[in-house]
mmCIF file of C-alpha atoms and ligand atoms in Angstrom:
data_model
loop_
_atom_site.group_PDB
_atom_site.id
_atom_site.type_symbol
_atom_site.label_atom_id
_atom_site.label_comp_id
_atom_site.label_asym_id
_atom_site.label_seq_id
_atom_site.Cartn_x
_atom_site.Cartn_y
_atom_site.Cartn_z
ATOM 1 C CA UNK A 1383 -39.240 11.397 -10.597
ATOM 2 C CA UNK A 1384 -36.367 9.799 -12.384
ATOM 3 C CA UNK A 1385 -34.332 7.324 -10.369
ATOM 4 C CA UNK A 1386 -30.685 8.348 -9.904
ATOM 5 C CA UNK A 1387 -28.281 6.167 -11.853
ATOM 6 C CA UNK A 1388 -26.353 3.660 -9.845
ATOM 7 C CA UNK A 1389 -23.233 1.969 -11.189
ATOM 8 C CA UNK A 1390 -21.623 -0.803 -9.223
ATOM 9 C CA UNK A 1391 -17.910 -0.167 -8.562
ATOM 10 C CA UNK A 1392 -17.042 -3.728 -9.732
ATOM 11 C CA UNK A 1393 -18.282 -2.799 -13.231
ATOM 12 C CA UNK A 1394 -15.487 -0.330 -13.567
ATOM 13 C CA UNK A 1395 -12.808 -2.081 -11.431
ATOM 14 C CA UNK A 1396 -10.101 -0.233 -9.504
ATOM 15 C CA UNK A 1397 -8.334 1.320 -12.443
ATOM 16 C CA UNK A 1398 -11.637 2.263 -14.150
ATOM 17 C CA UNK A 1399 -12.858 3.951 -10.883
ATOM 18 C CA UNK A 1400 -9.627 5.905 -10.483
ATOM 19 C CA UNK A 1401 -9.941 7.032 -14.103
ATOM 20 C CA UNK A 1402 -13.570 8.043 -13.683
ATOM 21 C CA UNK A 1403 -12.761 10.073 -10.551
ATOM 22 C CA UNK A 1404 -9.629 11.725 -11.752
ATOM 23 C CA UNK A 1405 -9.704 12.085 -15.563
ATOM 24 C CA UNK A 1406 -11.092 15.671 -15.433
ATOM 25 C CA UNK A 1407 -8.623 16.878 -12.868
ATOM 26 C CA UNK A 1408 -6.430 19.727 -14.129
ATOM 27 C CA UNK A 1409 -3.425 20.762 -12.068
ATOM 28 C CA UNK A 1410 -2.987 24.511 -11.261
ATOM 29 C CA UNK A 1411 0.577 24.800 -10.211
ATOM 30 C CA UNK A 1412 3.696 24.891 -12.287
ATOM 31 C CA UNK A 1413 5.394 22.879 -9.574
ATOM 32 C CA UNK A 1414 3.064 19.927 -10.287
ATOM 33 C CA UNK A 1415 5.105 18.106 -12.920
ATOM 34 C CA UNK A 1416 3.107 14.830 -12.764
ATOM 35 C CA UNK A 1417 -0.169 14.376 -10.858
ATOM 36 C CA UNK A 1418 -2.347 11.210 -10.993
ATOM 37 C CA UNK A 1419 -1.157 8.349 -13.131
ATOM 38 C CA UNK A 1420 2.263 7.213 -12.173
ATOM 39 C CA UNK A 1421 3.780 5.321 -9.127
ATOM 40 C CA UNK A 1422 4.285 8.671 -7.382
ATOM 41 C CA UNK A 1423 3.468 12.328 -8.014
ATOM 42 C CA UNK A 1424 6.401 14.492 -9.164
ATOM 43 C CA UNK A 1425 6.757 18.022 -7.836
ATOM 44 C CA UNK A 1426 9.419 20.577 -8.864
ATOM 45 C CA UNK A 1427 10.782 22.637 -6.054
ATOM 46 C CA UNK A 1428 14.180 23.501 -7.467
ATOM 47 C CA UNK A 1429 17.293 21.396 -8.012
ATOM 48 C CA UNK A 1430 15.629 18.042 -7.468
ATOM 49 C CA UNK A 1431 12.114 16.687 -7.931
ATOM 50 C CA UNK A 1432 10.079 15.820 -4.773
ATOM 51 C CA UNK A 1433 8.236 12.522 -5.149
ATOM 52 C CA UNK A 1434 5.045 11.724 -3.122
ATOM 53 C CA UNK A 1435 3.098 8.526 -2.946
ATOM 54 C CA UNK A 1436 0.504 6.978 -0.549
ATOM 55 C CA UNK A 1437 -0.960 3.536 0.042
ATOM 56 C CA UNK A 1438 -3.625 2.237 2.387
ATOM 57 C CA UNK A 1439 -3.811 -1.255 3.874
ATOM 58 C CA UNK A 1440 -7.066 -2.591 5.313
ATOM 59 C CA UNK A 1441 -7.463 -5.705 7.468
ATOM 60 C CA UNK A 1442 -9.047 -8.605 5.661
ATOM 61 C CA UNK A 1443 -8.669 -6.902 2.297
ATOM 62 C CA UNK A 1444 -4.872 -6.470 2.129
ATOM 63 C CA UNK A 1445 -3.786 -8.664 5.013
ATOM 64 C CA UNK A 1446 -5.095 -11.380 7.329
ATOM 65 C CA UNK A 1447 -3.758 -11.227 10.884
ATOM 66 C CA UNK A 1448 -4.338 -14.902 11.361
ATOM 67 C CA UNK A 1449 -1.124 -15.428 9.417
ATOM 68 C CA UNK A 1450 0.529 -12.074 9.017
ATOM 69 C CA UNK A 1451 2.607 -11.109 12.117
ATOM 70 C CA UNK A 1452 2.123 -7.537 13.053
ATOM 71 C CA UNK A 1453 5.802 -6.688 12.776
ATOM 72 C CA UNK A 1454 5.941 -8.114 9.251
ATOM 73 C CA UNK A 1455 2.831 -6.120 8.347
ATOM 74 C CA UNK A 1456 4.467 -2.894 9.544
ATOM 75 C CA UNK A 1457 7.545 -3.655 7.493
ATOM 76 C CA UNK A 1458 5.443 -4.407 4.415
ATOM 77 C CA UNK A 1459 3.400 -1.244 4.749
ATOM 78 C CA UNK A 1460 6.683 0.810 4.535
ATOM 79 C CA UNK A 1461 8.366 -1.374 1.914
ATOM 80 C CA UNK A 1462 5.422 -1.213 -0.561
ATOM 81 C CA UNK A 1463 5.606 2.590 -0.347
ATOM 82 C CA UNK A 1464 9.358 2.652 -0.851
ATOM 83 C CA UNK A 1465 8.799 0.513 -3.966
ATOM 84 C CA UNK A 1466 6.724 3.243 -5.560
ATOM 85 C CA UNK A 1467 9.548 5.728 -4.970
ATOM 86 C CA UNK A 1468 12.052 3.223 -6.412
ATOM 87 C CA UNK A 1469 9.781 2.859 -9.478
ATOM 88 C CA UNK A 1470 10.429 6.609 -10.172
ATOM 89 C CA UNK A 1471 14.187 5.961 -9.807
ATOM 90 C CA UNK A 1472 14.044 8.121 -6.625
ATOM 91 C CA UNK A 1473 15.576 7.900 -3.110
ATOM 92 C CA UNK A 1474 12.994 7.654 -0.337
ATOM 93 C CA UNK A 1475 13.304 10.233 2.465
ATOM 94 C CA UNK A 1476 10.310 10.672 4.817
ATOM 95 C CA UNK A 1477 7.169 8.752 5.780
ATOM 96 C CA UNK A 1478 3.924 9.775 7.521
ATOM 97 C CA UNK A 1479 2.072 6.798 9.110
ATOM 98 C CA UNK A 1480 -1.608 6.858 10.100
ATOM 99 C CA UNK A 1481 -3.441 4.047 11.875
ATOM 100 C CA UNK A 1482 -6.964 3.127 12.828
ATOM 101 C CA UNK A 1483 -7.306 0.570 15.632
ATOM 102 C CA UNK A 1484 -10.330 -1.177 16.975
ATOM 103 C CA UNK A 1485 -10.548 -2.143 20.691
ATOM 104 C CA UNK A 1486 -9.392 -5.652 19.663
ATOM 105 C CA UNK A 1487 -5.840 -4.246 19.579
ATOM 106 C CA UNK A 1488 -3.724 -3.671 22.706
ATOM 107 C CA UNK A 1489 -0.895 -1.184 23.198
ATOM 108 C CA UNK A 1490 1.467 -4.136 22.823
ATOM 109 C CA UNK A 1491 -0.041 -5.058 19.549
ATOM 110 C CA UNK A 1492 0.370 -1.522 18.235
ATOM 111 C CA UNK A 1493 3.980 -1.630 19.485
ATOM 112 C CA UNK A 1494 4.638 -4.825 17.445
ATOM 113 C CA UNK A 1495 3.337 -3.077 14.332
ATOM 114 C CA UNK A 1496 5.665 -0.227 15.008
ATOM 115 C CA UNK A 1497 8.586 -2.510 15.539
ATOM 116 C CA UNK A 1498 8.247 -3.553 11.863
ATOM 117 C CA UNK A 1499 7.608 0.052 10.757
ATOM 118 C CA UNK A 1500 10.796 1.278 12.533
ATOM 119 C CA UNK A 1501 12.857 -1.626 11.310
ATOM 120 C CA UNK A 1502 11.855 -0.763 7.685
ATOM 121 C CA UNK A 1503 12.652 2.926 8.302
ATOM 122 C CA UNK A 1504 16.144 1.875 9.403
ATOM 123 C CA UNK A 1505 16.485 -0.524 6.407
ATOM 124 C CA UNK A 1506 15.524 2.134 3.838
ATOM 125 C CA UNK A 1507 17.000 5.206 5.652
ATOM 126 C CA UNK A 1508 13.631 6.906 6.227
ATOM 127 C CA UNK A 1509 12.590 9.526 8.736
ATOM 128 C CA UNK A 1510 9.176 8.861 10.304
ATOM 129 C CA UNK A 1511 7.872 12.482 10.650
ATOM 130 C CA UNK A 1512 4.277 12.186 11.670
ATOM 131 C CA UNK A 1513 0.898 10.656 11.089
ATOM 132 C CA UNK A 1514 -2.487 10.263 12.715
ATOM 133 C CA UNK A 1515 -4.073 7.794 15.153
ATOM 134 C CA UNK A 1516 -7.724 7.034 15.423
ATOM 135 C CA UNK A 1517 -10.133 4.310 16.544
ATOM 136 C CA UNK A 1518 -11.768 2.059 14.032
ATOM 137 C CA UNK A 1519 -15.133 0.322 14.195
ATOM 138 C CA UNK A 1520 -13.522 -2.968 13.377
ATOM 139 C CA UNK A 1521 -10.119 -4.026 12.439
ATOM 140 C CA UNK A 1522 -6.876 -2.357 11.532
ATOM 141 C CA UNK A 1523 -6.207 0.265 8.898
ATOM 142 C CA UNK A 1524 -2.723 1.457 7.977
ATOM 143 C CA UNK A 1525 -2.085 4.344 5.704
ATOM 144 C CA UNK A 1526 1.434 5.431 4.744
ATOM 145 C CA UNK A 1527 2.558 8.380 2.692
ATOM 146 C CA UNK A 1528 6.115 8.694 1.577
ATOM 147 C CA UNK A 1529 8.350 11.331 0.004
ATOM 148 C CA UNK A 1530 11.451 10.802 -2.116
ATOM 149 C CA UNK A 1531 13.891 12.765 -4.175
ATOM 150 C CA UNK A 1532 15.304 12.434 -7.626
ATOM 151 C CA UNK A 1533 17.491 14.600 -9.833
ATOM 152 C CA UNK A 1534 15.703 15.995 -12.865
ATOM 153 C CA UNK A 1535 17.766 13.885 -15.277
ATOM 154 C CA UNK A 1536 17.244 10.627 -13.449
ATOM 155 C CA UNK A 1537 13.440 10.648 -13.167
ATOM 156 C CA UNK A 1538 11.877 7.449 -14.657
ATOM 157 C CA UNK A 1539 8.184 7.502 -15.543
ATOM 158 C CA UNK A 1540 5.748 4.878 -16.856
ATOM 159 C CA UNK A 1541 6.057 6.877 -20.016
ATOM 160 C CA UNK A 1542 9.254 6.898 -22.057
ATOM 161 C CA UNK A 1543 9.828 3.366 -23.416
ATOM 162 C CA UNK A 1544 10.473 3.368 -27.118
ATOM 163 C CA UNK A 1545 10.500 0.738 -29.785
ATOM 164 C CA UNK A 1546 13.412 -1.728 -29.552
ATOM 165 C CA UNK A 1547 14.125 -0.857 -25.865
ATOM 166 C CA UNK A 1548 15.059 -3.941 -23.820
ATOM 167 C CA UNK A 1549 12.550 -5.001 -21.132
ATOM 168 C CA UNK A 1550 14.204 -5.811 -17.758
ATOM 169 C CA UNK A 1551 12.811 -7.422 -14.587
ATOM 170 C CA UNK A 1552 14.559 -7.702 -11.248
ATOM 171 C CA UNK A 1553 14.500 -10.749 -8.886
ATOM 172 C CA UNK A 1554 11.872 -13.370 -9.441
ATOM 173 C CA UNK A 1555 8.122 -13.236 -9.879
ATOM 174 C CA UNK A 1556 5.011 -14.972 -8.630
ATOM 175 C CA UNK A 1557 6.461 -15.982 -5.246
ATOM 176 C CA UNK A 1558 4.356 -13.630 -3.170
ATOM 177 C CA UNK A 1559 1.117 -14.807 -4.843
ATOM 178 C CA UNK A 1560 1.801 -18.462 -4.489
ATOM 179 C CA UNK A 1561 3.050 -17.874 -0.893
ATOM 180 C CA UNK A 1562 -0.393 -16.405 -0.164
ATOM 181 C CA UNK A 1563 -2.057 -19.529 -1.589
ATOM 182 C CA UNK A 1564 0.000 -21.604 0.790
ATOM 183 C CA UNK A 1565 -0.914 -19.399 3.763
ATOM 184 C CA UNK A 1566 -4.657 -19.507 3.004
ATOM 185 C CA UNK A 1567 -4.577 -23.269 2.577
ATOM 186 C CA UNK A 1568 -2.814 -23.719 5.894
ATOM 187 C CA UNK A 1569 -5.296 -21.423 7.565
ATOM 188 C CA UNK A 1570 -8.224 -23.530 6.275
ATOM 189 C CA UNK A 1571 -6.510 -26.695 7.566
ATOM 190 C CA UNK A 1572 -6.027 -24.995 10.954
ATOM 191 C CA UNK A 1573 -9.713 -23.884 11.119
ATOM 192 C CA UNK A 1574 -10.982 -27.384 10.387
ATOM 193 C CA UNK A 1575 -8.502 -29.021 12.774
ATOM 194 C CA UNK A 1576 -6.749 -26.741 15.294
ATOM 195 C CA UNK A 1577 -4.470 -29.616 16.359
ATOM 196 C CA UNK A 1578 -2.770 -29.588 12.905
ATOM 197 C CA UNK A 1579 0.315 -27.416 12.910
ATOM 198 C CA UNK A 1580 0.990 -25.679 9.665
ATOM 199 C CA UNK A 1581 3.892 -27.150 7.775
ATOM 200 C CA UNK A 1582 5.602 -24.109 6.222
ATOM 201 C CA UNK A 1583 9.300 -25.060 6.224
ATOM 202 C CA UNK A 1584 9.255 -26.221 2.623
ATOM 203 C CA UNK A 1585 7.569 -22.923 1.535
ATOM 204 C CA UNK A 1586 9.801 -20.653 3.521
ATOM 205 C CA UNK A 1587 10.992 -18.488 0.596
ATOM 206 C CA UNK A 1588 7.514 -17.803 -0.968
ATOM 207 C CA UNK A 1589 5.884 -17.217 2.434
ATOM 208 C CA UNK A 1590 8.615 -14.633 3.130
ATOM 209 C CA UNK A 1591 7.957 -13.044 -0.246
ATOM 210 C CA UNK A 1592 4.373 -12.610 0.680
ATOM 211 C CA UNK A 1593 4.798 -11.476 4.347
ATOM 212 C CA UNK A 1594 7.974 -9.363 4.127
ATOM 213 C CA UNK A 1595 8.687 -8.057 0.659
ATOM 214 C CA UNK A 1596 11.817 -5.929 0.299
ATOM 215 C CA UNK A 1597 11.609 -2.964 -2.075
ATOM 216 C CA UNK A 1598 14.468 -3.008 -4.616
ATOM 217 C CA UNK A 1599 16.354 0.079 -3.539
ATOM 218 C CA UNK A 1600 19.605 -1.939 -3.959
ATOM 219 C CA UNK A 1601 18.910 -1.947 -7.721
ATOM 220 C CA UNK A 1602 18.194 1.791 -7.791
ATOM 221 C CA UNK A 1603 21.577 2.562 -6.094
ATOM 222 C CA UNK A 1604 23.345 0.167 -8.534
ATOM 223 C CA UNK A 1605 21.770 1.806 -11.528
ATOM 224 C CA UNK A 1606 22.979 5.131 -10.248
ATOM 225 C CA UNK A 1607 26.510 3.835 -9.844
ATOM 226 C CA UNK A 1608 26.449 2.489 -13.407
ATOM 227 C CA UNK A 1609 25.102 5.827 -14.725
ATOM 228 C CA UNK A 1610 22.043 4.077 -16.154
ATOM 229 C CA UNK A 1611 18.609 5.796 -16.250
ATOM 230 C CA UNK A 1612 15.787 3.464 -17.458
ATOM 231 C CA UNK A 1613 13.644 4.849 -20.216
ATOM 232 C CA UNK A 1614 10.483 3.852 -18.347
ATOM 233 C CA UNK A 1615 9.865 2.034 -15.036
ATOM 234 C CA UNK A 1616 7.083 0.676 -12.800
ATOM 235 C CA UNK A 1617 7.116 -1.569 -9.691
ATOM 236 C CA UNK A 1618 5.413 -4.974 -9.931
ATOM 237 C CA UNK A 1619 2.597 -4.770 -7.409
ATOM 238 C CA UNK A 1620 -0.260 -6.202 -9.485
ATOM 239 C CA UNK A 1621 1.530 -8.822 -11.656
ATOM 240 C CA UNK A 1622 3.748 -8.546 -14.697
ATOM 241 C CA UNK A 1623 0.820 -8.528 -17.200
ATOM 242 C CA UNK A 1624 -0.885 -5.609 -15.544
ATOM 243 C CA UNK A 1625 2.407 -3.595 -15.258
ATOM 244 C CA UNK A 1626 3.301 -4.232 -18.897
ATOM 245 C CA UNK A 1627 -0.132 -2.815 -19.823
ATOM 246 C CA UNK A 1628 0.563 0.367 -17.792
ATOM 247 C CA UNK A 1629 3.972 0.847 -19.525
ATOM 248 C CA UNK A 1630 2.438 0.134 -22.885
ATOM 249 C CA UNK A 1631 -0.411 2.546 -22.441
ATOM 250 C CA UNK A 1632 1.662 5.385 -21.078
ATOM 251 C CA UNK A 1633 4.632 4.975 -23.474
ATOM 252 C CA UNK A 1634 2.651 4.098 -26.619
ATOM 253 C CA UNK A 1635 4.577 0.930 -27.417
ATOM 254 C CA UNK A 1636 3.789 -2.839 -27.507
ATOM 255 C CA UNK A 1637 5.871 -5.526 -25.889
ATOM 256 C CA UNK A 1638 7.134 -8.943 -26.896
ATOM 257 C CA UNK A 1639 8.263 -11.033 -23.924
ATOM 258 C CA UNK A 1640 9.564 -14.565 -23.845
ATOM 259 C CA UNK A 1641 8.149 -17.109 -21.456
ATOM 260 C CA UNK A 1642 11.511 -18.859 -20.965
ATOM 261 C CA UNK A 1643 13.136 -15.555 -19.862
ATOM 262 C CA UNK A 1644 10.651 -14.698 -17.102
ATOM 263 C CA UNK A 1645 12.399 -15.281 -13.780
ATOM 264 C CA UNK A 1646 10.761 -17.878 -11.553
ATOM 265 C CA UNK A 1647 12.228 -19.306 -8.266
ATOM 266 C CA UNK A 1648 12.160 -23.134 -7.995
ATOM 267 C CA UNK A 1649 9.907 -22.951 -5.016
ATOM 268 C CA UNK A 1650 7.434 -20.762 -6.881
ATOM 269 C CA UNK A 1651 7.527 -23.169 -9.826
ATOM 270 C CA UNK A 1652 7.068 -26.335 -7.670
ATOM 271 C CA UNK A 1653 4.328 -24.853 -5.484
ATOM 272 C CA UNK A 1654 2.430 -23.524 -8.489
ATOM 273 C CA UNK A 1655 2.416 -27.031 -9.961
ATOM 274 C CA UNK A 1656 1.294 -28.429 -6.641
ATOM 275 C CA UNK A 1657 -1.652 -25.994 -6.724
ATOM 276 C CA UNK A 1658 -2.473 -26.830 -10.361
ATOM 277 C CA UNK A 1659 -1.527 -23.264 -11.413
ATOM 278 C CA UNK A 1660 0.646 -22.742 -14.490
ATOM 279 C CA UNK A 1661 3.850 -21.229 -12.939
ATOM 280 C CA UNK A 1662 3.911 -18.562 -15.649
ATOM 281 C CA UNK A 1663 0.333 -17.545 -14.556
ATOM 282 C CA UNK A 1664 1.671 -16.972 -11.024
ATOM 283 C CA UNK A 1665 4.399 -14.678 -12.481
ATOM 284 C CA UNK A 1666 2.089 -12.821 -15.022
ATOM 285 C CA UNK A 1667 -1.000 -12.367 -12.781
ATOM 286 C CA UNK A 1668 0.115 -12.799 -9.206
ATOM 287 C CA UNK A 1669 0.697 -9.592 -7.271
ATOM 288 C CA UNK A 1670 2.801 -8.121 -4.518
ATOM 289 C CA UNK A 1671 6.303 -9.098 -5.735
ATOM 290 C CA UNK A 1672 7.520 -5.480 -5.463
ATOM 291 C CA UNK A 1673 10.222 -6.132 -8.012
ATOM 292 C CA UNK A 1674 10.977 -3.508 -10.735
ATOM 293 C CA UNK A 1675 9.965 -3.644 -14.376
ATOM 294 C CA UNK A 1676 11.835 -1.284 -16.584
ATOM 295 C CA UNK A 1677 13.072 -0.579 -20.096
ATOM 296 C CA UNK A 1678 16.535 0.457 -21.180
ATOM 297 C CA UNK A 1679 18.093 1.779 -24.372
ATOM 298 C CA UNK A 1680 20.330 -0.714 -26.256
ATOM 299 C CA UNK A 1681 23.354 1.488 -25.658
ATOM 300 C CA UNK A 1682 23.036 0.683 -21.887
ATOM 301 C CA UNK A 1683 22.715 -3.067 -22.259
ATOM 302 C CA UNK A 1684 26.380 -3.802 -21.626
ATOM 303 C CA UNK A 1685 26.327 -1.958 -18.330
ATOM 304 C CA UNK A 1686 23.975 -4.596 -16.845
ATOM 305 C CA UNK A 1687 24.445 -7.500 -19.214
ATOM 306 C CA UNK A 1688 26.124 -9.661 -16.493
ATOM 307 C CA UNK A 1689 24.035 -8.538 -13.553
ATOM 308 C CA UNK A 1690 22.954 -11.641 -11.590
ATOM 309 C CA UNK A 1691 19.538 -10.236 -10.550
ATOM 310 C CA UNK A 1692 18.383 -8.295 -13.564
ATOM 311 C CA UNK A 1693 16.705 -10.433 -16.296
ATOM 312 C CA UNK A 1694 16.044 -9.472 -19.922
ATOM 313 C CA UNK A 1695 12.648 -10.722 -20.816
ATOM 314 C CA UNK A 1696 11.899 -9.111 -24.147
ATOM 315 C CA UNK A 1697 11.727 -5.775 -26.023
ATOM 316 C CA UNK A 1698 9.348 -2.963 -26.925
ATOM 317 C CA UNK A 1699 7.615 -3.084 -30.255
ATOM 318 C CA UNK A 1700 5.183 -0.871 -32.245
ATOM 319 C CA UNK A 1701 1.988 -0.116 -30.306
ATOM 320 C CA UNK A 1702 -0.077 -1.924 -33.017
ATOM 321 C CA UNK A 1703 1.736 -5.196 -32.278
ATOM 322 C CA UNK A 1704 0.227 -5.218 -28.820
ATOM 323 C CA UNK A 1705 1.379 -7.293 -25.914
ATOM 324 C CA UNK A 1706 2.679 -10.729 -26.886
ATOM 325 C CA UNK A 1707 4.083 -13.566 -24.857
ATOM 326 C CA UNK A 1708 6.065 -16.055 -26.883
ATOM 327 C CA UNK A 1709 5.802 -19.414 -25.217
ATOM 328 C CA UNK A 1710 8.491 -22.021 -24.816
ATOM 329 C CA UNK A 1711 7.170 -23.938 -27.848
ATOM 330 C CA UNK A 1712 7.010 -20.866 -30.015
ATOM 331 C CA UNK A 1713 3.276 -20.080 -29.732
ATOM 332 C CA UNK A 1714 2.121 -16.521 -29.379
ATOM 333 C CA UNK A 1715 -0.182 -15.597 -26.530
ATOM 334 C CA UNK A 1716 -1.840 -12.271 -26.155
ATOM 335 C CA UNK A 1717 -1.150 -10.797 -22.718
ATOM 336 C CA UNK A 1718 -4.348 -9.649 -21.004
ATOM 337 C CA UNK A 1719 -4.212 -7.479 -18.031
ATOM 338 C CA UNK A 1720 -5.866 -10.166 -16.000
ATOM 339 C CA UNK A 1721 -5.135 -13.681 -17.270
ATOM 340 C CA UNK A 1722 -4.057 -14.294 -20.756
ATOM 341 C CA UNK A 1723 -5.738 -16.028 -23.757
ATOM 342 C CA UNK A 1724 -4.340 -18.051 -26.509
ATOM 343 C CA UNK A 1725 -4.633 -16.781 -30.116
ATOM 344 C CA UNK A 1726 -5.536 -20.251 -31.241
HETATM 345 P P1 LIG B 640 0.283 1.940 -7.285
HETATM 346 O O1 LIG B 640 -0.235 0.543 -7.467
HETATM 347 O O2 LIG B 640 1.603 2.291 -7.941
HETATM 348 O O3 LIG B 640 0.212 2.388 -5.792
HETATM 349 P P2 LIG B 640 -2.361 2.893 -7.956
HETATM 350 O O4 LIG B 640 -2.826 1.927 -8.923
HETATM 351 O O5 LIG B 640 -2.813 2.805 -6.552
HETATM 352 O O6 LIG B 640 -0.748 2.970 -8.021
HETATM 353 O O7 LIG B 640 -2.741 4.353 -8.505
HETATM 354 C C1 LIG B 640 -2.521 4.776 -9.794
HETATM 355 C C2 LIG B 640 -2.516 6.269 -9.898
HETATM 356 O O8 LIG B 640 -3.787 6.802 -9.481
HETATM 357 C C3 LIG B 640 -1.535 6.920 -8.962
HETATM 358 O O9 LIG B 640 -0.998 8.062 -9.563
HETATM 359 C C4 LIG B 640 -2.337 7.353 -7.701
HETATM 360 O O10 LIG B 640 -1.847 8.463 -7.069
HETATM 361 C C5 LIG B 640 -3.667 7.730 -8.331
HETATM 362 N N1 LIG B 640 -4.835 7.480 -7.451
HETATM 363 C C6 LIG B 640 -5.260 6.323 -6.885
HETATM 364 N N2 LIG B 640 -6.391 6.538 -6.170
HETATM 365 C C7 LIG B 640 -6.744 7.812 -6.267
HETATM 366 C C8 LIG B 640 -7.780 8.617 -5.671
HETATM 367 N N3 LIG B 640 -8.685 8.113 -4.947
HETATM 368 N N4 LIG B 640 -7.751 9.974 -6.010
HETATM 369 C C9 LIG B 640 -6.786 10.466 -6.826
HETATM 370 N N5 LIG B 640 -5.759 9.731 -7.367
HETATM 371 C C10 LIG B 640 -5.697 8.442 -7.055
HETATM 372 MG MG1 LIG B 641 3.352 1.324 -8.080
#
């Protein structure tokens, strides 16, 4: 008898696995405009598109309760879903929240989680319309699904960037990643000596970036007021490098970005140096910033030229030119999805 083939999931990675499981899926309904492959699915039920997205958070994979307060975690679970609707240039409307709880959790603990969930629903004007509650063999699982709406003409996909479009990034990058480094270091210190109190004051901004990220709906509303529709868009959940690859692959363009244009907060910069990490690596490869990466046509540049929180980091090129980072001293570095390697 022949032995069944066994492939380890780590050989494919997350994106490889999704591709393997979904590449042969064909949609059957005319209303399914976009299925697998973007930040949210796009469904056509008339005047506007309905957007749907879902995300699951699992204890000790996505969060560590020894430093993430439950209320913050609830907020983050909602905010990260809102970010996927923002990435489609949509307005979030409803959420469905499912939780699995082990007997380690009390009613009061569940209430704390919901404090954060409800606070985020207020913040982003969302109706919480249902969910599911179950026990879990160990630890906490949170799954959130979200709906949103966007007018047909305002939809922004990962596809759509064209050569010469300007690449824009909101806020600053790398903070959530380096904030997590600080939190894990302080946890180790605490485990080896429980009398040591963590010193987090000087890391306040980056720790907040990790624990309570705020989806950039403010930017989506502003773009609407300015009458600007990005030619392509994605939210930055896995690091700038990975998101540039998604836009590139879906749009069929390359990108040239400039190291000195990539927005870094001073605390992110200083703490990266403290951890012997190149600050630009924190921005390129660190995840969970939940900022927006988008491209615009040149004709729209003057509408946001002076915006204090939108940064112009480069432009789209021909696909053959690939993804290139031009460093401060003029070297060209090829942008890899994970980490990046020098040409020379
Ligand atoms: P994001 O980081 O924006 O949440 P993901 O990387 O999780 O996006 O997912 C990429 C795409 O693959 C999305 O369109 C998502 O709906 C789809 N996807 C992810 N996991 C599955 C799955 N198990 N089955 C079907 N589609 C999936
Ligand atoms: Mg996304």
